[in-house]
PDB file of C-alpha atoms in Angstrom:
ATOM      1  CA  UNK A 275      76.458  20.671   0.291  1.00 96.00           C
ATOM      2  CA  UNK A 276      75.757  16.851   2.251  1.00 98.00           C
ATOM      3  CA  UNK A 277      72.762  17.630   4.141  1.00 98.00           C
ATOM      4  CA  UNK A 278      72.007  14.517   6.590  1.00 98.00           C
ATOM      5  CA  UNK A 279      68.215  14.841   7.437  1.00 98.00           C
ATOM      6  CA  UNK A 280      66.894  13.262  11.244  1.00 97.00           C
ATOM      7  CA  UNK A 281      63.344  12.453  11.406  1.00 95.00           C
ATOM      8  CA  UNK A 282      63.674  11.821   7.454  1.00 95.00           C
ATOM      9  CA  UNK A 283      59.662  10.063   8.357  1.00 93.00           C
ATOM     10  CA  UNK A 284      57.945  13.467   8.888  1.00 93.00           C
ATOM     11  CA  UNK A 285      55.323  14.935   7.882  1.00 95.00           C
ATOM     12  CA  UNK A 286      58.415  17.976   6.724  1.00 97.00           C
ATOM     13  CA  UNK A 287      60.826  15.527   7.195  1.00 96.00           C
ATOM     14  CA  UNK A 288      60.147  13.491   4.036  1.00 96.00           C
ATOM     15  CA  UNK A 289      59.522  16.007   1.453  1.00 97.00           C
ATOM     16  CA  UNK A 290      62.244  17.669   2.440  1.00 98.00           C
ATOM     17  CA  UNK A 291      64.686  15.175   2.039  1.00 97.00           C
ATOM     18  CA  UNK A 292      63.158  15.038  -2.557  1.00 97.00           C
ATOM     19  CA  UNK A 293      63.482  18.939  -1.898  1.00 98.00           C
ATOM     20  CA  UNK A 294      66.613  18.660  -0.999  1.00 98.00           C
ATOM     21  CA  UNK A 295      67.660  16.591  -3.385  1.00 98.00           C
ATOM     22  CA  UNK A 296      66.222  18.998  -6.555  1.00 98.00           C
ATOM     23  CA  UNK A 297      68.564  21.173  -5.145  1.00 98.00           C
ATOM     24  CA  UNK A 298      71.425  19.375  -5.836  1.00 98.00           C
ATOM     25  CA  UNK A 299      72.702  18.212  -2.302  1.00 98.00           C
ATOM     26  CA  UNK A 300      73.314  15.024  -0.772  1.00 98.00           C
ATOM     27  CA  UNK A 301      71.134  13.417   1.409  1.00 98.00           C
ATOM     28  CA  UNK A 302      71.336  11.709   3.864  1.00 97.00           C
ATOM     29  CA  UNK A 303      67.660  10.331   5.715  1.00 97.00           C
ATOM     30  CA  UNK A 304      69.136   9.187   9.047  1.00 96.00           C
ATOM     31  CA  UNK A 305      65.498   6.738  10.106  1.00 94.00           C
ATOM     32  CA  UNK A 306      65.206   3.792  12.882  1.00 89.00           C
ATOM     33  CA  UNK A 307      63.735   1.805  10.438  1.00 86.00           C
ATOM     34  CA  UNK A 308      65.846   1.178   7.319  1.00 83.00           C
ATOM     35  CA  UNK A 309      62.509  -0.092   4.828  1.00 82.00           C
ATOM     36  CA  UNK A 310      60.833   3.452   5.734  1.00 83.00           C
ATOM     37  CA  UNK A 311      63.300   5.161   4.462  1.00 83.00           C
ATOM     38  CA  UNK A 312      61.813   8.289   1.763  1.00 87.00           C
ATOM     39  CA  UNK A 313      64.167   8.076  -1.535  1.00 90.00           C
ATOM     40  CA  UNK A 314      67.555   9.918  -0.788  1.00 95.00           C
ATOM     41  CA  UNK A 315      70.919   9.343  -1.552  1.00 95.00           C
ATOM     42  CA  UNK A 316      71.006   6.983   1.671  1.00 95.00           C
ATOM     43  CA  UNK A 317      69.700   5.973   4.295  1.00 95.00           C
ATOM     44  CA  UNK A 318      71.531   5.824   7.977  1.00 95.00           C
ATOM     45  CA  UNK A 319      69.800   3.798  10.332  1.00 95.00           C
ATOM     46  CA  UNK A 320      70.300   4.504  14.452  1.00 96.00           C
ATOM     47  CA  UNK A 321      67.891   5.597  17.127  1.00 95.00           C
ATOM     48  CA  UNK A 322      68.275   9.947  17.438  1.00 96.00           C
ATOM     49  CA  UNK A 323      67.918   8.488  21.310  1.00 96.00           C
ATOM     50  CA  UNK A 324      70.549   5.835  21.713  1.00 97.00           C
ATOM     51  CA  UNK A 325      73.076   7.826  21.998  1.00 97.00           C
ATOM     52  CA  UNK A 326      75.690   4.996  21.147  1.00 96.00           C
ATOM     53  CA  UNK A 327      74.645   4.241  17.492  1.00 94.00           C
ATOM     54  CA  UNK A 328      74.275   7.368  17.032  1.00 97.00           C
ATOM     55  CA  UNK A 329      77.572   9.037  17.144  1.00 97.00           C
ATOM     56  CA  UNK A 330      79.217   6.911  14.303  1.00 97.00           C
ATOM     57  CA  UNK A 331      76.483   6.504  12.016  1.00 97.00           C
ATOM     58  CA  UNK A 332      75.879  10.647  12.054  1.00 98.00           C
ATOM     59  CA  UNK A 333      79.610  10.702  11.451  1.00 97.00           C
ATOM     60  CA  UNK A 334      80.082   8.001   8.910  1.00 97.00           C
ATOM     61  CA  UNK A 335      77.571  10.566   6.647  1.00 97.00           C
ATOM     62  CA  UNK A 336      80.147  13.504   6.977  1.00 98.00           C
ATOM     63  CA  UNK A 337      76.985  16.006   6.795  1.00 98.00           C
ATOM     64  CA  UNK A 338      78.378  19.877   5.930  1.00 98.00           C
ATOM     65  CA  UNK A 339      74.266  20.139   7.557  1.00 98.00           C
ATOM     66  CA  UNK A 340      72.753  18.449  10.165  1.00 98.00           C
ATOM     67  CA  UNK A 341      68.154  18.818   9.536  1.00 98.00           C
ATOM     68  CA  UNK A 342      66.479  18.173  13.253  1.00 98.00           C
ATOM     69  CA  UNK A 343      62.600  17.334  12.748  1.00 97.00           C
ATOM     70  CA  UNK A 344      62.430  14.227  14.788  1.00 95.00           C
ATOM     71  CA  UNK A 345      58.719  14.153  16.572  1.00 90.00           C
ATOM     72  CA  UNK A 346      56.296  11.499  17.162  1.00 81.00           C
ATOM     73  CA  UNK A 347      53.721  12.928  16.486  1.00 69.00           C
ATOM     74  CA  UNK A 348      52.691  10.370  14.204  1.00 68.00           C
ATOM     75  CA  UNK A 349      51.414   8.278  16.937  1.00 58.00           C
ATOM     76  CA  UNK A 350      49.099  11.574  18.354  1.00 55.00           C
ATOM     77  CA  UNK A 351      45.899   9.215  17.214  1.00 64.00           C
ATOM     78  CA  UNK A 352      46.622   5.992  18.826  1.00 66.00           C
ATOM     79  CA  UNK A 353      48.236   7.114  21.961  1.00 71.00           C
ATOM     80  CA  UNK A 354      48.050  10.907  22.720  1.00 75.00           C
ATOM     81  CA  UNK A 355      50.249  11.146  25.835  1.00 75.00           C
ATOM     82  CA  UNK A 356      52.790   8.388  24.291  1.00 79.00           C
ATOM     83  CA  UNK A 357      53.347  10.553  21.093  1.00 78.00           C
ATOM     84  CA  UNK A 358      53.975  14.231  23.332  1.00 84.00           C
ATOM     85  CA  UNK A 359      56.286  12.131  25.644  1.00 88.00           C
ATOM     86  CA  UNK A 360      58.014  10.396  23.489  1.00 91.00           C
ATOM     87  CA  UNK A 361      58.276  14.012  21.528  1.00 90.00           C
ATOM     88  CA  UNK A 362      59.511  15.331  24.439  1.00 92.00           C
ATOM     89  CA  UNK A 363      62.367  12.826  24.409  1.00 95.00           C
ATOM     90  CA  UNK A 364      63.102  13.785  21.016  1.00 95.00           C
ATOM     91  CA  UNK A 365      63.248  17.229  21.878  1.00 97.00           C
ATOM     92  CA  UNK A 366      65.374  17.261  24.969  1.00 97.00           C
ATOM     93  CA  UNK A 367      67.858  14.046  25.171  1.00 97.00           C
ATOM     94  CA  UNK A 368      67.418  13.195  21.153  1.00 97.00           C
ATOM     95  CA  UNK A 369      68.764  16.886  20.869  1.00 98.00           C
ATOM     96  CA  UNK A 370      71.804  16.968  23.252  1.00 97.00           C
ATOM     97  CA  UNK A 371      71.887  13.405  21.618  1.00 97.00           C
ATOM     98  CA  UNK A 372      72.436  14.985  18.041  1.00 97.00           C
ATOM     99  CA  UNK A 373      73.423  18.320  18.822  1.00 97.00           C
ATOM    100  CA  UNK A 374      76.605  16.554  20.396  1.00 97.00           C
ATOM    101  CA  UNK A 375      76.447  14.157  17.180  1.00 97.00           C
ATOM    102  CA  UNK A 376      76.874  16.576  14.642  1.00 97.00           C
ATOM    103  CA  UNK A 377      79.755  18.558  16.474  1.00 97.00           C
ATOM    104  CA  UNK A 378      81.531  15.126  15.867  1.00 97.00           C
ATOM    105  CA  UNK A 379      81.071  14.352  12.222  1.00 97.00           C
ATOM    106  CA  UNK A 380      82.383  18.406  12.225  1.00 97.00           C
ATOM    107  CA  UNK A 381      78.714  19.723  10.779  1.00 98.00           C
ATOM    108  CA  UNK A 382      78.765  23.677  11.103  1.00 97.00           C
ATOM    109  CA  UNK A 383      75.837  24.274  10.961  1.00 97.00           C
ATOM    110  CA  UNK A 384      72.489  22.771  12.205  1.00 98.00           C
ATOM    111  CA  UNK A 385      69.371  23.424  11.700  1.00 98.00           C
ATOM    112  CA  UNK A 386      66.470  22.353  14.156  1.00 98.00           C
ATOM    113  CA  UNK A 387      62.223  22.774  13.941  1.00 98.00           C
ATOM    114  CA  UNK A 388      60.587  23.962  17.288  1.00 98.00           C
ATOM    115  CA  UNK A 389      56.915  25.749  17.768  1.00 98.00           C
ATOM    116  CA  UNK A 390      55.654  29.366  17.178  1.00 98.00           C
ATOM    117  CA  UNK A 391      52.392  28.739  19.328  1.00 98.00           C
ATOM    118  CA  UNK A 392      54.016  27.863  22.622  1.00 98.00           C
ATOM    119  CA  UNK A 393      54.325  31.655  24.121  1.00 98.00           C
ATOM    120  CA  UNK A 394      53.270  32.426  27.517  1.00 98.00           C
ATOM    121  CA  UNK A 395      49.268  34.116  26.234  1.00 97.00           C
ATOM    122  CA  UNK A 396      50.260  38.073  27.894  1.00 96.00           C
ATOM    123  CA  UNK A 397      51.002  41.001  26.014  1.00 94.00           C
ATOM    124  CA  UNK A 398      49.544  41.735  21.650  1.00 97.00           C
ATOM    125  CA  UNK A 399      48.384  39.247  20.298  1.00 97.00           C
ATOM    126  CA  UNK A 400      50.287  38.599  18.612  1.00 98.00           C
ATOM    127  CA  UNK A 401      53.908  38.350  18.697  1.00 98.00           C
ATOM    128  CA  UNK A 402      57.644  38.135  17.455  1.00 98.00           C
ATOM    129  CA  UNK A 403      60.553  35.670  18.869  1.00 98.00           C
ATOM    130  CA  UNK A 404      60.572  37.849  22.103  1.00 98.00           C
ATOM    131  CA  UNK A 405      58.159  36.617  24.181  1.00 98.00           C
ATOM    132  CA  UNK A 406      58.633  34.376  26.551  1.00 98.00           C
ATOM    133  CA  UNK A 407      57.476  30.869  26.418  1.00 98.00           C
ATOM    134  CA  UNK A 408      54.368  29.583  28.216  1.00 98.00           C
ATOM    135  CA  UNK A 409      57.288  27.592  30.779  1.00 98.00           C
ATOM    136  CA  UNK A 410      54.517  27.401  33.454  1.00 97.00           C
ATOM    137  CA  UNK A 411      51.676  26.905  31.882  1.00 97.00           C
ATOM    138  CA  UNK A 412      48.650  25.598  34.392  1.00 97.00           C
ATOM    139  CA  UNK A 413      48.152  22.544  32.442  1.00 96.00           C
ATOM    140  CA  UNK A 414      50.700  19.706  33.358  1.00 95.00           C
ATOM    141  CA  UNK A 415      50.877  18.569  29.939  1.00 94.00           C
ATOM    142  CA  UNK A 416      51.479  21.308  28.018  1.00 96.00           C
ATOM    143  CA  UNK A 417      53.910  22.459  30.560  1.00 97.00           C
ATOM    144  CA  UNK A 418      55.970  19.819  29.875  1.00 96.00           C
ATOM    145  CA  UNK A 419      55.930  19.928  25.996  1.00 96.00           C
ATOM    146  CA  UNK A 420      57.165  23.104  26.716  1.00 97.00           C
ATOM    147  CA  UNK A 421      59.837  22.809  28.306  1.00 98.00           C
ATOM    148  CA  UNK A 422      60.977  20.295  25.775  1.00 98.00           C
ATOM    149  CA  UNK A 423      60.811  22.586  22.861  1.00 98.00           C
ATOM    150  CA  UNK A 424      63.056  25.390  26.048  1.00 98.00           C
ATOM    151  CA  UNK A 425      65.309  22.496  26.188  1.00 98.00           C
ATOM    152  CA  UNK A 426      65.906  21.465  22.474  1.00 98.00           C
ATOM    153  CA  UNK A 427      66.190  25.199  21.190  1.00 98.00           C
ATOM    154  CA  UNK A 428      68.810  25.998  24.451  1.00 98.00           C
ATOM    155  CA  UNK A 429      70.727  23.468  23.474  1.00 97.00           C
ATOM    156  CA  UNK A 430      70.356  24.210  19.231  1.00 98.00           C
ATOM    157  CA  UNK A 431      71.755  27.675  20.634  1.00 97.00           C
ATOM    158  CA  UNK A 432      74.504  27.106  22.471  1.00 94.00           C
ATOM    159  CA  UNK A 433      77.935  27.454  21.177  1.00 88.00           C
ATOM    160  CA  UNK A 434      78.255  23.721  22.517  1.00 79.00           C
ATOM    161  CA  UNK A 435      77.406  22.341  18.661  1.00 77.00           C
ATOM    162  CA  UNK A 436      77.648  23.684  15.087  1.00 95.00           C
ATOM    163  CA  UNK A 437      75.496  27.305  14.485  1.00 96.00           C
ATOM    164  CA  UNK A 438      71.978  26.930  15.504  1.00 98.00           C
ATOM    165  CA  UNK A 439      69.167  28.280  13.535  1.00 98.00           C
ATOM    166  CA  UNK A 440      66.013  27.229  15.471  1.00 98.00           C
ATOM    167  CA  UNK A 441      62.623  27.347  12.865  1.00 98.00           C
ATOM    168  CA  UNK A 442      59.499  27.636  14.722  1.00 98.00           C
ATOM    169  CA  UNK A 443      56.786  26.601  12.853  1.00 98.00           C
ATOM    170  CA  UNK A 444      52.856  27.083  12.403  1.00 98.00           C
ATOM    171  CA  UNK A 445      49.911  25.134  12.935  1.00 98.00           C
ATOM    172  CA  UNK A 446      50.483  22.662  10.081  1.00 97.00           C
ATOM    173  CA  UNK A 447      47.892  21.415   8.236  1.00 97.00           C
ATOM    174  CA  UNK A 448      48.181  19.561   4.413  1.00 95.00           C
ATOM    175  CA  UNK A 449      48.516  16.070   3.386  1.00 93.00           C
ATOM    176  CA  UNK A 450      49.954  14.103   6.888  1.00 92.00           C
ATOM    177  CA  UNK A 451      48.776  16.413   9.478  1.00 94.00           C
ATOM    178  CA  UNK A 452      46.012  16.558  11.770  1.00 93.00           C
ATOM    179  CA  UNK A 453      44.271  19.413   9.651  1.00 96.00           C
ATOM    180  CA  UNK A 454      44.182  16.840   5.969  1.00 95.00           C
ATOM    181  CA  UNK A 455      40.327  15.807   6.041  1.00 94.00           C
ATOM    182  CA  UNK A 456      42.235  12.115   7.441  1.00 94.00           C
ATOM    183  CA  UNK A 457      44.098  13.368  10.256  1.00 93.00           C
ATOM    184  CA  UNK A 458      42.822  13.896  14.132  1.00 92.00           C
ATOM    185  CA  UNK A 459      41.144  17.370  13.709  1.00 95.00           C
ATOM    186  CA  UNK A 460      39.681  17.553  10.334  1.00 96.00           C
ATOM    187  CA  UNK A 461      37.919  13.936  11.792  1.00 96.00           C
ATOM    188  CA  UNK A 462      36.931  15.789  15.659  1.00 96.00           C
ATOM    189  CA  UNK A 463      35.187  18.695  13.260  1.00 97.00           C
ATOM    190  CA  UNK A 464      33.446  16.184  10.337  1.00 97.00           C
ATOM    191  CA  UNK A 465      31.967  14.878  13.280  1.00 97.00           C
ATOM    192  CA  UNK A 466      30.715  17.670  14.517  1.00 96.00           C
ATOM    193  CA  UNK A 467      33.421  16.916  18.171  1.00 96.00           C
ATOM    194  CA  UNK A 468      34.996  20.198  18.373  1.00 97.00           C
ATOM    195  CA  UNK A 469      32.370  23.538  19.134  1.00 97.00           C
ATOM    196  CA  UNK A 470      34.031  26.776  19.419  1.00 98.00           C
ATOM    197  CA  UNK A 471      34.505  28.863  22.397  1.00 98.00           C
ATOM    198  CA  UNK A 472      32.272  31.810  22.621  1.00 97.00           C
ATOM    199  CA  UNK A 473      34.280  34.523  21.273  1.00 96.00           C
ATOM    200  CA  UNK A 474      37.277  32.203  19.519  1.00 97.00           C
ATOM    201  CA  UNK A 475      39.580  34.609  20.662  1.00 97.00           C
ATOM    202  CA  UNK A 476      42.427  32.357  20.688  1.00 98.00           C
ATOM    203  CA  UNK A 477      45.004  33.415  17.883  1.00 98.00           C
ATOM    204  CA  UNK A 478      46.367  30.941  15.675  1.00 98.00           C
ATOM    205  CA  UNK A 479      49.404  31.157  12.877  1.00 98.00           C
ATOM    206  CA  UNK A 480      48.890  28.698  10.418  1.00 98.00           C
ATOM    207  CA  UNK A 481      51.642  27.094   8.092  1.00 98.00           C
ATOM    208  CA  UNK A 482      51.064  25.078   5.209  1.00 98.00           C
ATOM    209  CA  UNK A 483      53.642  21.819   4.827  1.00 97.00           C
ATOM    210  CA  UNK A 484      54.659  23.329   1.992  1.00 97.00           C
ATOM    211  CA  UNK A 485      55.891  25.837   2.867  1.00 98.00           C
ATOM    212  CA  UNK A 486      57.235  24.221   5.964  1.00 98.00           C
ATOM    213  CA  UNK A 487      59.795  22.391   3.586  1.00 98.00           C
ATOM    214  CA  UNK A 488      60.784  25.302   1.620  1.00 98.00           C
ATOM    215  CA  UNK A 489      61.844  27.633   4.901  1.00 98.00           C
ATOM    216  CA  UNK A 490      63.854  24.348   5.918  1.00 98.00           C
ATOM    217  CA  UNK A 491      65.763  24.459   2.340  1.00 98.00           C
ATOM    218  CA  UNK A 492      66.069  28.237   3.098  1.00 98.00           C
ATOM    219  CA  UNK A 493      67.922  27.514   6.161  1.00 98.00           C
ATOM    220  CA  UNK A 494      69.603  24.836   5.260  1.00 98.00           C
ATOM    221  CA  UNK A 495      71.044  27.549   2.288  1.00 98.00           C
ATOM    222  CA  UNK A 496      71.355  30.610   4.724  1.00 97.00           C
ATOM    223  CA  UNK A 497      73.819  31.327   7.723  1.00 96.00           C
ATOM    224  CA  UNK A 498      71.338  33.109   9.553  1.00 97.00           C
ATOM    225  CA  UNK A 499      70.949  31.944  13.471  1.00 97.00           C
ATOM    226  CA  UNK A 500      68.838  31.887  15.856  1.00 98.00           C
ATOM    227  CA  UNK A 501      64.794  31.567  16.159  1.00 98.00           C
ATOM    228  CA  UNK A 502      62.334  32.408  13.516  1.00 98.00           C
ATOM    229  CA  UNK A 503      58.478  31.863  13.397  1.00 98.00           C
ATOM    230  CA  UNK A 504      57.578  29.821  10.751  1.00 98.00           C
ATOM    231  CA  UNK A 505      54.065  30.951   9.677  1.00 98.00           C
ATOM    232  CA  UNK A 506      51.865  32.403   7.080  1.00 98.00           C
ATOM    233  CA  UNK A 507      51.031  36.116   7.172  1.00 98.00           C
ATOM    234  CA  UNK A 508      47.117  36.145   8.035  1.00 98.00           C
ATOM    235  CA  UNK A 509      46.820  35.144  11.842  1.00 98.00           C
ATOM    236  CA  UNK A 510      43.485  34.127  13.138  1.00 98.00           C
ATOM    237  CA  UNK A 511      41.046  34.089  15.557  1.00 98.00           C
ATOM    238  CA  UNK A 512      39.277  31.518  16.015  1.00 98.00           C
ATOM    239  CA  UNK A 513      36.158  32.822  15.619  1.00 98.00           C
ATOM    240  CA  UNK A 514      37.188  33.411  12.260  1.00 98.00           C
ATOM    241  CA  UNK A 515      39.004  29.962  11.047  1.00 98.00           C
ATOM    242  CA  UNK A 516      37.262  27.337  12.426  1.00 98.00           C
ATOM    243  CA  UNK A 517      33.751  27.856  10.785  1.00 98.00           C
ATOM    244  CA  UNK A 518      35.801  28.121   7.838  1.00 97.00           C
ATOM    245  CA  UNK A 519      37.462  24.677   8.148  1.00 98.00           C
ATOM    246  CA  UNK A 520      34.230  23.371   8.558  1.00 97.00           C
ATOM    247  CA  UNK A 521      32.605  25.029   5.223  1.00 97.00           C
ATOM    248  CA  UNK A 522      36.076  23.737   3.471  1.00 96.00           C
ATOM    249  CA  UNK A 523      35.532  20.255   4.516  1.00 97.00           C
ATOM    250  CA  UNK A 524      31.963  19.889   3.801  1.00 96.00           C
ATOM    251  CA  UNK A 525      31.396  20.341   7.847  1.00 97.00           C
ATOM    252  CA  UNK A 526      28.354  21.246  10.167  1.00 96.00           C
ATOM    253  CA  UNK A 527      28.899  24.601  11.562  1.00 97.00           C
ATOM    254  CA  UNK A 528      30.855  24.641  14.889  1.00 97.00           C
ATOM    255  CA  UNK A 529      28.148  24.982  17.743  1.00 97.00           C
ATOM    256  CA  UNK A 530      29.287  27.731  20.434  1.00 97.00           C
ATOM    257  CA  UNK A 531      29.741  27.102  23.981  1.00 97.00           C
ATOM    258  CA  UNK A 532      30.209  29.449  26.769  1.00 97.00           C
ATOM    259  CA  UNK A 533      34.004  30.264  26.675  1.00 94.00           C
ATOM    260  CA  UNK A 534      34.079  29.152  30.726  1.00 94.00           C
ATOM    261  CA  UNK A 535      32.740  24.724  29.796  1.00 94.00           C
ATOM    262  CA  UNK A 536      35.214  25.149  27.079  1.00 95.00           C
ATOM    263  CA  UNK A 537      38.648  23.179  28.989  1.00 95.00           C
ATOM    264  CA  UNK A 538      35.943  20.853  30.502  1.00 95.00           C
ATOM    265  CA  UNK A 539      33.938  19.849  26.617  1.00 94.00           C
ATOM    266  CA  UNK A 540      37.814  20.471  24.748  1.00 95.00           C
ATOM    267  CA  UNK A 541      40.904  19.954  27.341  1.00 95.00           C
ATOM    268  CA  UNK A 542      42.385  22.674  28.525  1.00 96.00           C
ATOM    269  CA  UNK A 543      44.800  22.928  25.361  1.00 95.00           C
ATOM    270  CA  UNK A 544      42.851  22.590  22.617  1.00 96.00           C
ATOM    271  CA  UNK A 545      40.884  24.996  25.130  1.00 97.00           C
ATOM    272  CA  UNK A 546      43.960  27.493  24.984  1.00 98.00           C
ATOM    273  CA  UNK A 547      44.629  27.660  21.981  1.00 98.00           C
ATOM    274  CA  UNK A 548      40.600  28.651  20.986  1.00 98.00           C
ATOM    275  CA  UNK A 549      40.526  31.389  23.531  1.00 98.00           C
ATOM    276  CA  UNK A 550      43.802  32.069  24.710  1.00 97.00           C
ATOM    277  CA  UNK A 551      46.706  31.393  22.477  1.00 98.00           C
ATOM    278  CA  UNK A 552      48.669  34.009  20.962  1.00 98.00           C
ATOM    279  CA  UNK A 553      49.526  34.460  17.541  1.00 98.00           C
ATOM    280  CA  UNK A 554      53.255  34.560  15.632  1.00 98.00           C
ATOM    281  CA  UNK A 555      54.773  37.251  13.329  1.00 98.00           C
ATOM    282  CA  UNK A 556      57.247  36.206  10.369  1.00 98.00           C
ATOM    283  CA  UNK A 557      58.304  39.419   9.641  1.00 98.00           C
ATOM    284  CA  UNK A 558      61.707  38.557  10.876  1.00 98.00           C
ATOM    285  CA  UNK A 559      62.249  35.065   8.641  1.00 98.00           C
ATOM    286  CA  UNK A 560      61.396  37.117   5.061  1.00 97.00           C
ATOM    287  CA  UNK A 561      64.004  39.818   6.259  1.00 96.00           C
ATOM    288  CA  UNK A 562      66.652  37.330   8.008  1.00 95.00           C
ATOM    289  CA  UNK A 563      66.215  33.826   4.827  1.00 96.00           C
ATOM    290  CA  UNK A 564      64.578  36.734   2.152  1.00 94.00           C
ATOM    291  CA  UNK A 565      62.158  33.436   2.633  1.00 97.00           C
ATOM    292  CA  UNK A 566      57.753  34.593   2.240  1.00 96.00           C
ATOM    293  CA  UNK A 567      55.137  31.837   2.358  1.00 98.00           C
ATOM    294  CA  UNK A 568      53.404  30.425  -1.078  1.00 96.00           C
ATOM    295  CA  UNK A 569      50.612  29.974   0.445  1.00 96.00           C
ATOM    296  CA  UNK A 570      50.026  33.529   2.330  1.00 97.00           C
ATOM    297  CA  UNK A 571      46.293  32.776   3.889  1.00 98.00           C
ATOM    298  CA  UNK A 572      45.111  29.241   5.845  1.00 97.00           C
ATOM    299  CA  UNK A 573      41.961  30.878   3.689  1.00 96.00           C
ATOM    300  CA  UNK A 574      43.643  29.070   0.764  1.00 91.00           C
ATOM    301  CA  UNK A 575      44.528  25.449   1.126  1.00 93.00           C
ATOM    302  CA  UNK A 576      42.895  24.719   5.261  1.00 95.00           C
ATOM    303  CA  UNK A 577      40.198  22.437   4.246  1.00 88.00           C
ATOM    304  CA  UNK A 578      40.927  22.074   1.379  1.00 79.00           C
ATOM    305  CA  UNK A 579      40.588  17.884  -0.379  1.00 66.00           C
TER     306      UNK A 579
END
């Protein structure tokens, strides 16, 4: 198949290009800067936020399948607000342009990256894909992020373009992620600056980068549509994973702080993730895609060198 990967320079997109080529697919890498293009069959230079340049570029690539892996999270350490704002634009305007471009190019299928940790914190501790998203979160920044995610999913599944499949990735760890030793979270834990709110009852569903790539390959080669959680098999409370992560890094054990102080000390989002967030079940992905994680537990690699 001819596959176009948008976001081909990212943590998932870059290795995905190689994985798809290894499966015999002809891969076009959509990039804004040709000098950063991975080793693809061809580089397609266009900006997803520039509709006028994107539509002819995608049509020239003649993809059967378009894969949307676009974020701006590489900017996170230096400009967090800018990274989230640009990612929101890519998830809204960028997705709308990519859906239109895929349709105009005659692509039959669109696979898009989303996140598995945007659900409202209600009900059971581990949720399936039908749980509502937290679009009314009390923190304006997180509410804006979740609304952008909801819009991405709506656009991909609207029927206005090719048949759509949304992959909601769990919290990514591995090379190039914030949970790598040199990443933002890794550095924060190494410096003893990520305390554990008392109770640590927020649930995180992790996902190793290689498993995200494997799920995307399976999605390209399937006919599945809808929304799927792509996570490991062991949703974990913060009280378990954060001390383990610190030990794996050789960092000091996280100190415990009163839960009521967590938003002020950590920021709303981090406090929410550590105290109230829900995990995500991968049962539907196993059944629908025939996919399962090669790293079924975060214990096998979170914090590994």
